[in-house]
Tab-separated table of C-alpha atoms in Angstrom:
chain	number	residue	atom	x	y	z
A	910	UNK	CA	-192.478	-94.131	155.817
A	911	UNK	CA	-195.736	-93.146	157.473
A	912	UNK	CA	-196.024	-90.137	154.924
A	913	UNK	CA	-195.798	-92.791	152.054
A	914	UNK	CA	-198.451	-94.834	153.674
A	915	UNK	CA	-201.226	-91.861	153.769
A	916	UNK	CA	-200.284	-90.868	150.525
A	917	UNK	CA	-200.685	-94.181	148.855
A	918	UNK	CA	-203.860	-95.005	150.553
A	919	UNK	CA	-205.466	-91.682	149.969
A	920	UNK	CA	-203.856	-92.336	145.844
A	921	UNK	CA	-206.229	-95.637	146.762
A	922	UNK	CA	-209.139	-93.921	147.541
A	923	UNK	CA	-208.900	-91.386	144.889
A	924	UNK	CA	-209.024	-93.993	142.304
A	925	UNK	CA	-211.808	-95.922	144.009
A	926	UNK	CA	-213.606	-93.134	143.497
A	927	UNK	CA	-212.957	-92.224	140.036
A	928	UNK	CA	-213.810	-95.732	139.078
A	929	UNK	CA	-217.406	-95.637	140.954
A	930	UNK	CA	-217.864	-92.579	139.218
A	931	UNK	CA	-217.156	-93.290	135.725
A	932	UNK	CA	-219.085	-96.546	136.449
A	933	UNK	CA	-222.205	-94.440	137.568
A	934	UNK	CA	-221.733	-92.464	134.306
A	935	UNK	CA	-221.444	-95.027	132.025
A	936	UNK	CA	-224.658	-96.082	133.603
A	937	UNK	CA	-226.644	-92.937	133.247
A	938	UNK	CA	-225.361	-92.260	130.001
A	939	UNK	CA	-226.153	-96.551	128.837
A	940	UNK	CA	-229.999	-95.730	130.239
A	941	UNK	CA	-230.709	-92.079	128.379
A	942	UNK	CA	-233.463	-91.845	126.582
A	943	UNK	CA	-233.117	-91.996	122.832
A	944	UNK	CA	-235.782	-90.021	120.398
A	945	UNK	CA	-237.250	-91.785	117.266
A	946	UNK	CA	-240.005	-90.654	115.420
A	947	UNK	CA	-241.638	-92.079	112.519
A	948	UNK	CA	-245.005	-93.737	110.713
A	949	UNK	CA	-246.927	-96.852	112.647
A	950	UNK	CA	-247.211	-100.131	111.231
A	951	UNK	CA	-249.032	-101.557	113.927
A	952	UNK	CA	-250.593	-101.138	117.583
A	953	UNK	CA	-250.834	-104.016	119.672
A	954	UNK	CA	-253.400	-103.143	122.777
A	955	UNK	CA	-252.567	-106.306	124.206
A	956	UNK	CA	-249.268	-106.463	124.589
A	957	UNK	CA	-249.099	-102.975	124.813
A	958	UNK	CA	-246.890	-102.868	122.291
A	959	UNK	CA	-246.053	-100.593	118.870
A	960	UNK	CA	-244.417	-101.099	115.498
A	961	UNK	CA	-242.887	-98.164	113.765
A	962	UNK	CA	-241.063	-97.766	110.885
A	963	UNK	CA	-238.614	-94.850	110.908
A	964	UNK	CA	-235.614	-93.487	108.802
A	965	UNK	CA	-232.872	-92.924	110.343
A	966	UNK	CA	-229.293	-92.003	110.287
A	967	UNK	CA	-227.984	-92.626	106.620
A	968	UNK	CA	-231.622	-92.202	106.000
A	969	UNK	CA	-231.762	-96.030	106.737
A	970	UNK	CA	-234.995	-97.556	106.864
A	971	UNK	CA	-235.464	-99.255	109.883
A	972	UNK	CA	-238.592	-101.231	111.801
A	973	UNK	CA	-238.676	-100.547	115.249
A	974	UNK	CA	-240.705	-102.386	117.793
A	975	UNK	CA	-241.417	-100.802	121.155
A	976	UNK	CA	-243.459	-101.753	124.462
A	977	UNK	CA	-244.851	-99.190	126.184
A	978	UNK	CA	-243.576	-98.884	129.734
A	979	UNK	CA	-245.538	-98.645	133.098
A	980	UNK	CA	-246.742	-95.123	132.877
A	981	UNK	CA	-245.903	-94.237	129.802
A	982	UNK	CA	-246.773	-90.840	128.407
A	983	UNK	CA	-249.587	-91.176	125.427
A	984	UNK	CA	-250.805	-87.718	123.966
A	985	UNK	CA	-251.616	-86.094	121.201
A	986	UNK	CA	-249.847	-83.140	119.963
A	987	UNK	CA	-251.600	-80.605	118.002
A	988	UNK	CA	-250.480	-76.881	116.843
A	989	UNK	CA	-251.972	-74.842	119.544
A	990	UNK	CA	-254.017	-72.099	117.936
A	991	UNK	CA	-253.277	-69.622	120.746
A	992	UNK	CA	-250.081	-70.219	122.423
A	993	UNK	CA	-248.730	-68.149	125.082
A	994	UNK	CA	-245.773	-69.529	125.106
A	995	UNK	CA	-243.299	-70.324	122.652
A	996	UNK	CA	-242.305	-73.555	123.892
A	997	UNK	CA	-245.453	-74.261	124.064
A	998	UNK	CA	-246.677	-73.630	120.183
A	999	UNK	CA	-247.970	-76.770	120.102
A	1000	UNK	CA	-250.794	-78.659	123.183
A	1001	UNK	CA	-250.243	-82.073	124.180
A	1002	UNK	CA	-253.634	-84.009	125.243
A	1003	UNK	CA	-253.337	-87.195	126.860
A	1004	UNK	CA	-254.450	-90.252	124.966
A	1005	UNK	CA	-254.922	-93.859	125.474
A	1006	UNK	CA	-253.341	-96.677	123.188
A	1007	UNK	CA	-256.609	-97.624	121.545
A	1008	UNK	CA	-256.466	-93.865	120.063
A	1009	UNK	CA	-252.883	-94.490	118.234
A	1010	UNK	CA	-253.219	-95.705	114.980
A	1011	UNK	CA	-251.180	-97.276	112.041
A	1012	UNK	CA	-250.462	-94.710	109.742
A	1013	UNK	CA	-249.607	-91.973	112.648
A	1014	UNK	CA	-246.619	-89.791	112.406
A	1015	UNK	CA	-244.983	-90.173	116.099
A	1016	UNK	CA	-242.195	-89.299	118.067
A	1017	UNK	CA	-241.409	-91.709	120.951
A	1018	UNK	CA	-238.682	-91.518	123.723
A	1019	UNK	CA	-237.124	-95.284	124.508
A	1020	UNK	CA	-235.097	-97.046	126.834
A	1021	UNK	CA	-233.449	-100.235	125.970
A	1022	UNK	CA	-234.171	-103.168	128.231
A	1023	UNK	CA	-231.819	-105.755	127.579
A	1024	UNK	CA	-232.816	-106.371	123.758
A	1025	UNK	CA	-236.119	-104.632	124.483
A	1026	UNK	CA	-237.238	-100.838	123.355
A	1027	UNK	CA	-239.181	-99.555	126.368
A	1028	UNK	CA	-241.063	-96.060	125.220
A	1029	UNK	CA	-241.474	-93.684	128.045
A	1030	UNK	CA	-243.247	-91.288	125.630
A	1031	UNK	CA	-245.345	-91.666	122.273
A	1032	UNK	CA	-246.483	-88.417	121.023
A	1033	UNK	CA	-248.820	-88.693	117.809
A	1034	UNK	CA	-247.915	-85.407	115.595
A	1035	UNK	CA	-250.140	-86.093	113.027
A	1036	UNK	CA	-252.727	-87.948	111.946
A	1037	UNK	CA	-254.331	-89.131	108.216
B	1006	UNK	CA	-201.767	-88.541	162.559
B	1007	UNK	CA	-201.515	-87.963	159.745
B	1008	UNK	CA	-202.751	-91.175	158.099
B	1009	UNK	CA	-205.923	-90.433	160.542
B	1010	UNK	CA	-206.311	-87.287	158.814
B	1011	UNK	CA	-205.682	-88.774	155.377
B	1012	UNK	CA	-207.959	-91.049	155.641
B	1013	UNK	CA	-210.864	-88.388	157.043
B	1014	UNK	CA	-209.434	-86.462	153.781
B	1015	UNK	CA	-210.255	-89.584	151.626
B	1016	UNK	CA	-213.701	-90.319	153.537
B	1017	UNK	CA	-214.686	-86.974	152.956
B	1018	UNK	CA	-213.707	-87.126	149.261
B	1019	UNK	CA	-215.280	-89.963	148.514
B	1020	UNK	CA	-218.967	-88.818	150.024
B	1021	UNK	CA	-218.513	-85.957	148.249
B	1022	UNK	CA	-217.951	-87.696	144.958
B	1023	UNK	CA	-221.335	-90.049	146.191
B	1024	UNK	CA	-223.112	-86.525	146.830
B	1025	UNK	CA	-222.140	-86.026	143.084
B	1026	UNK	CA	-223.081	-88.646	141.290
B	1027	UNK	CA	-226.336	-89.119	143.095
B	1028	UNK	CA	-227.140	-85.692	142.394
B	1029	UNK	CA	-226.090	-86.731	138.529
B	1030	UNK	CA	-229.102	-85.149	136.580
B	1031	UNK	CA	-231.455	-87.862	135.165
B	1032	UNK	CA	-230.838	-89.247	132.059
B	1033	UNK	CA	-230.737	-86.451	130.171
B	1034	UNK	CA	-231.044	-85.948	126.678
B	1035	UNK	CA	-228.051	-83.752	125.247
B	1036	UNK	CA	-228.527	-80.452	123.219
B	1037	UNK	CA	-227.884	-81.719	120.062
B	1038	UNK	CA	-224.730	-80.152	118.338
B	1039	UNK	CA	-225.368	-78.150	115.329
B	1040	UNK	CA	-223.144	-78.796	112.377
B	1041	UNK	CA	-220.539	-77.112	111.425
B	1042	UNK	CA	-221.117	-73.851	110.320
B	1043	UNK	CA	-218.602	-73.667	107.336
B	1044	UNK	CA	-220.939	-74.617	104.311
B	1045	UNK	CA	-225.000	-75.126	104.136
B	1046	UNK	CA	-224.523	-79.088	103.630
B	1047	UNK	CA	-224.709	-80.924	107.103
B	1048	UNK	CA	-223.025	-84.025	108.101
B	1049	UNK	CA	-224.133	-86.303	110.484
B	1050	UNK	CA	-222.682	-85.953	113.734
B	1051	UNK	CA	-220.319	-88.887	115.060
B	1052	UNK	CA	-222.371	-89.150	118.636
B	1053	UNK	CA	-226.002	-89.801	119.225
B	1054	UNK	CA	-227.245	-86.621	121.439
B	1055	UNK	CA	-231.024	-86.528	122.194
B	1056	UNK	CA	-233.451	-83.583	122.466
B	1057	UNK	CA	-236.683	-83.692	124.177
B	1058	UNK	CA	-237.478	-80.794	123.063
B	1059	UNK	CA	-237.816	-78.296	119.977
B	1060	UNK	CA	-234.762	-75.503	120.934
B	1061	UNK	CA	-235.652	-72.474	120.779
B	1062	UNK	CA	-233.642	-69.167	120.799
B	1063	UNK	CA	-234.573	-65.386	120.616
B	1064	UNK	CA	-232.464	-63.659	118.865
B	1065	UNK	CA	-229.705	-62.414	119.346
B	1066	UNK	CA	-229.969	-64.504	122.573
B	1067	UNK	CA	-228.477	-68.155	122.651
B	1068	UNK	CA	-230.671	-71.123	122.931
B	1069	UNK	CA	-231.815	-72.183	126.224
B	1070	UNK	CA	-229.906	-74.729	127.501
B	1071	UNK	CA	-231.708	-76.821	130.138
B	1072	UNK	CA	-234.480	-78.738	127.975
B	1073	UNK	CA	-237.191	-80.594	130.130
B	1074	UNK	CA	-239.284	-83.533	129.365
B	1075	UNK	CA	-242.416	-83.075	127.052
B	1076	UNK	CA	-245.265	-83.248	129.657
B	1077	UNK	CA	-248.536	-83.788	128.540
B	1078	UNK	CA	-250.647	-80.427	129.144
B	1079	UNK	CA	-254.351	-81.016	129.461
B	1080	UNK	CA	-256.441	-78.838	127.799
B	1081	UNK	CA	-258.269	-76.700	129.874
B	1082	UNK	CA	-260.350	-74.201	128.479
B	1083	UNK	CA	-258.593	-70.692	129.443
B	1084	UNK	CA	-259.384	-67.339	127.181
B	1085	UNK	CA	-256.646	-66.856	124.650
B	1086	UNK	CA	-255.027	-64.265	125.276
B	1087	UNK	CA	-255.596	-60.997	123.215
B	1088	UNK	CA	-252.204	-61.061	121.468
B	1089	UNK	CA	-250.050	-63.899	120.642
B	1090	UNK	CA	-248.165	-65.736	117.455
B	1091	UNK	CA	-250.396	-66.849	115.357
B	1092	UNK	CA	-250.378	-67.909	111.551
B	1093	UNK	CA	-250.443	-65.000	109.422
B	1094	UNK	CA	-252.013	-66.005	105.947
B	1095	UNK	CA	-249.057	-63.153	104.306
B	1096	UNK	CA	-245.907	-65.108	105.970
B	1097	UNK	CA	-245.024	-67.898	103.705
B	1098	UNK	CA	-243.481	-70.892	104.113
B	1099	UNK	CA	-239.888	-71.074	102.312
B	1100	UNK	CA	-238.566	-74.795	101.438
B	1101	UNK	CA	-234.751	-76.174	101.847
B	1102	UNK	CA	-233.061	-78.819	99.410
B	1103	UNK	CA	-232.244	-81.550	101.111
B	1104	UNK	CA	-229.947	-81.929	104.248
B	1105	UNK	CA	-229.161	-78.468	103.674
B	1106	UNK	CA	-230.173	-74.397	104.846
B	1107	UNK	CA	-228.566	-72.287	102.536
B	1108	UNK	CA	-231.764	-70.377	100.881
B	1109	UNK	CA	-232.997	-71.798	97.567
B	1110	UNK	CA	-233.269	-69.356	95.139
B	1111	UNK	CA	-236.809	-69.916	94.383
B	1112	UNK	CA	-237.440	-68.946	98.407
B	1113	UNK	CA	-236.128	-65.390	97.780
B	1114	UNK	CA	-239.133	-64.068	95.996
B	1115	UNK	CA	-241.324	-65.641	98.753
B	1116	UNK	CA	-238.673	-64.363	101.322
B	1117	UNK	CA	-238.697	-60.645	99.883
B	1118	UNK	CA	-242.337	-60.994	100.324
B	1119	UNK	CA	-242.526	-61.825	103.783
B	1120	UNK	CA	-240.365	-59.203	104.772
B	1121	UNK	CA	-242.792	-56.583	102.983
B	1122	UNK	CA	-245.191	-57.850	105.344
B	1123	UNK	CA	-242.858	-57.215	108.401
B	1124	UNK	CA	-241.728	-54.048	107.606
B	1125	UNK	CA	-245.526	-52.720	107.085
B	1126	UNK	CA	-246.392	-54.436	110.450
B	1127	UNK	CA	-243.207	-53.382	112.248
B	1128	UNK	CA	-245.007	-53.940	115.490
B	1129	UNK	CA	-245.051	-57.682	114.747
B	1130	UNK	CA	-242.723	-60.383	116.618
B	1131	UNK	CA	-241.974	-63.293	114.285
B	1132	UNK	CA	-241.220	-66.519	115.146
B	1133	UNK	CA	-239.694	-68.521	112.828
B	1134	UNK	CA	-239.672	-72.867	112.953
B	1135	UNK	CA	-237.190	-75.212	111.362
B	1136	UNK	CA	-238.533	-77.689	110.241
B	1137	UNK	CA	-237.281	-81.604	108.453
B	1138	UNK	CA	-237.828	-84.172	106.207
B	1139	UNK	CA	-238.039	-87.905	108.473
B	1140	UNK	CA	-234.565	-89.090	107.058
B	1141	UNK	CA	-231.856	-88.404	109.624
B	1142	UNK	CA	-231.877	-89.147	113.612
B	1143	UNK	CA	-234.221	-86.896	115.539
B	1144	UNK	CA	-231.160	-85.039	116.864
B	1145	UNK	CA	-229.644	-84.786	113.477
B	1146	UNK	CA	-232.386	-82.927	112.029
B	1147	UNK	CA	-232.889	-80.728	115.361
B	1148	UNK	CA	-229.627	-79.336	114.691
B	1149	UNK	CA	-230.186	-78.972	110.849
B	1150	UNK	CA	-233.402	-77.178	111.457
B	1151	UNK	CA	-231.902	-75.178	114.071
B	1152	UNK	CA	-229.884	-74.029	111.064
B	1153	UNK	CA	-232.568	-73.541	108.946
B	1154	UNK	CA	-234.439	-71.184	110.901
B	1155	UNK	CA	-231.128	-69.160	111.856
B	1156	UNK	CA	-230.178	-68.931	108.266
B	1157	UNK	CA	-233.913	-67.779	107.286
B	1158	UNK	CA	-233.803	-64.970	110.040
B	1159	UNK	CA	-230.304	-64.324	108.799
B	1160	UNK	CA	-231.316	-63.525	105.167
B	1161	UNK	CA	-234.630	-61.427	106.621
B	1162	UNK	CA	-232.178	-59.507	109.097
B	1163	UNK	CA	-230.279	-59.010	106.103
B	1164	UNK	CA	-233.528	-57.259	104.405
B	1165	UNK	CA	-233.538	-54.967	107.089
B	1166	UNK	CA	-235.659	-56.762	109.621
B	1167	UNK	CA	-234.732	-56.649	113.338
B	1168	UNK	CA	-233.363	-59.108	114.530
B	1169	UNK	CA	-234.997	-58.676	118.071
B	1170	UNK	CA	-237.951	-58.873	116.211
B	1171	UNK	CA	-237.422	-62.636	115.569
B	1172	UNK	CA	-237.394	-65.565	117.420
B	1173	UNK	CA	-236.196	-68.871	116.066
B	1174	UNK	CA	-237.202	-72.426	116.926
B	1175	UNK	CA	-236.414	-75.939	115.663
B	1176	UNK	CA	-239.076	-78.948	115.824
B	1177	UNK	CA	-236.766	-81.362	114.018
B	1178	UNK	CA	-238.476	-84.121	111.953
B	1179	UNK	CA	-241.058	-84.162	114.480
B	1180	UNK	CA	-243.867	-81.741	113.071
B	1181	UNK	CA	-244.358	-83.082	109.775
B	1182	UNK	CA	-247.273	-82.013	107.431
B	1183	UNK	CA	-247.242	-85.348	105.832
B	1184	UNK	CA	-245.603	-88.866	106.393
B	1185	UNK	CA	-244.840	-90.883	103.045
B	1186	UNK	CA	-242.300	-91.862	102.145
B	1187	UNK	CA	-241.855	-90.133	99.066
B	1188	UNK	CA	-239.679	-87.106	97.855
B	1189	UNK	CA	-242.415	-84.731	96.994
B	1190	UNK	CA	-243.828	-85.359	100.479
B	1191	UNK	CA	-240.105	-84.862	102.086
B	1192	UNK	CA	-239.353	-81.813	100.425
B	1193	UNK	CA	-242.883	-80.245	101.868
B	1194	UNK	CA	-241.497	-81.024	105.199
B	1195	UNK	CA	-238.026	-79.488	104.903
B	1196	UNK	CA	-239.215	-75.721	105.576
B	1197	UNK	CA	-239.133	-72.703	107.405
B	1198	UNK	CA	-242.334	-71.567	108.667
B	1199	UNK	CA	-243.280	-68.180	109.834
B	1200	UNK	CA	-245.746	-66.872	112.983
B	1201	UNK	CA	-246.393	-63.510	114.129
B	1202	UNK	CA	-247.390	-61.680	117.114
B	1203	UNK	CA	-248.390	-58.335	116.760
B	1204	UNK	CA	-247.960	-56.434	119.633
């Protein structure tokens, strides 16, 4: 009797904890960055905000509209002329978001926020 | 007794799991999958996996797998150093047909040609870069230029190049040389390009 008792509550606990778990997955995994990059429409310095337009899986066309979130990553990635390192063939300078333009080739990394695209990262790739 | 000691047992097991899952690495951005490798046509893969960065693999070496978040690196102004990969006027680029990386036939020539190069400079590392047109997810196109670059280094091994000569790397979509939306710009952008490092 007592044997069935510790056995079903540790069965309990077990399950408790596979639930938290796969809760605290689904979490992590519902927060992970995602990686876009395409063309800007339009930069928005007030609202700290960007346009871009991207294709994207079934080479759909798609607009998307970011904010940039608190401490955000801005730079500018050029092909390093002397790189020592491979993963490192091309130099990132920081930039502001006066110095993104529309017509920039970017790559951002985002975060939805409720409905909103929150971009960690917007790394300008080239320029014309 | 026992259910004491059960429920120490459960206590334990459950911090544990706690430990676990707070260690849980950051949201990370998956390796993306490469496409099958039975035919040089792609198809896009049924989950969304991120990469943060290009991945890169020496041959015959497999990719790293641990990729870290782009960080920007201020320039500071350090002496390059006397030998490293740089663009080699010789090493052309070859160019891939849409969502695919089996070698064009009009690459061969250009291929053949590059490999003259390597074997008269058999000091030389190579490094060779996938590259992709914009259409496709970021992921997507890592993996397809992943394959790009392995079937380029493929087809110069092939010629008689080393293969621990070469060093493959895949930037995706993300290092285009233009950005319209057009097919003659698109097919610029689906490439292989080639760096050296002569040692």
């Amino acid at each position: 009797m007592k044997d069935r008792k510790d056995l079903r509550s540790t069965s309990l606990l077990a399950v408790g904890v596979s639930i938290l778990s796969l809760f605290v997955w689904a979490s992590a995994v519902a927060t992970a960055a995602e990686r876009h990059s395409g063309r800007v429409v339009a930069v928005d310095a007030a609202t700290r905000t960007l346009v871009i337009d991207e294709i994207g899986a079934n080479a759909k066309e798609q607009r998307l509209r970011l904010r940039l979130a608190p401490g955000a990553q801005l730079v500018m990635s050029e092909r390093d002329e002397h790189p020592e390192d491979l993963q490192r063939a091309f130099k990132e300078v920081p930039i502001g978001l006066s110095d993104v333009n529309p017509g920039d080739f970017v790559v951002v990394e985002l975060v939805k926020a409720g409905k909103e695209n929150l971009a960690d990262l917007v790394m300008v790739t080239l320029r014309r | 007794m026992m259910c004491g000691k059960s429920r120490r047992a459960g206590f334990a097991l459950l911090i544990l799991a706690l430990i676990l899952v707070g260690c849980a690495k950051r949201p990370q951005l998956v390796q993306a999958q490469a496409p099958a490798p039975t035919g040089a046509a792609v198809t896009e893969p049924a989950a969304p996996v991120v990469s943060p960065q290009p991945s890169v693999s020496r041959a015959p070496e497999p990719p790293p797998t641990s990729p870290t978040p782009a960080v920007p690196t201020p320039a500071v102004p350090t002496p390059p150093p006397a030998k490293e990969f740089a663009e080699v006027v010789a090493l052309q680029d070859i160019y891939f047909d849409f969502d695919r990386y089996d070698i064009r036939p009009d690459a061969v020539s250009t291929l053949a040609a590059n490999v003259d190069w390597m074997k008269s400079n058999p000091g030389a590392l190579i490094l060779i870069e996938g590259h992709c047109d914009e259409r496709g997810t970021n992921e997507y196109n890592l993996a397809l230029g992943d394959r790009r670059a392995k079937s380029t280094m493929d087809s110069l091994v092939a010629q008689g190049v080393a293969a621990d000569r070469i060093t493959i790397i895949s930037y995706g979509e993300e290092r285009p040389v233009c950005a319209e939306h057009t097919e003659s710009c698109w097919s610029r952008n689906r490439r292989a390009h080639f760096l050296a490092k002569v040692r």
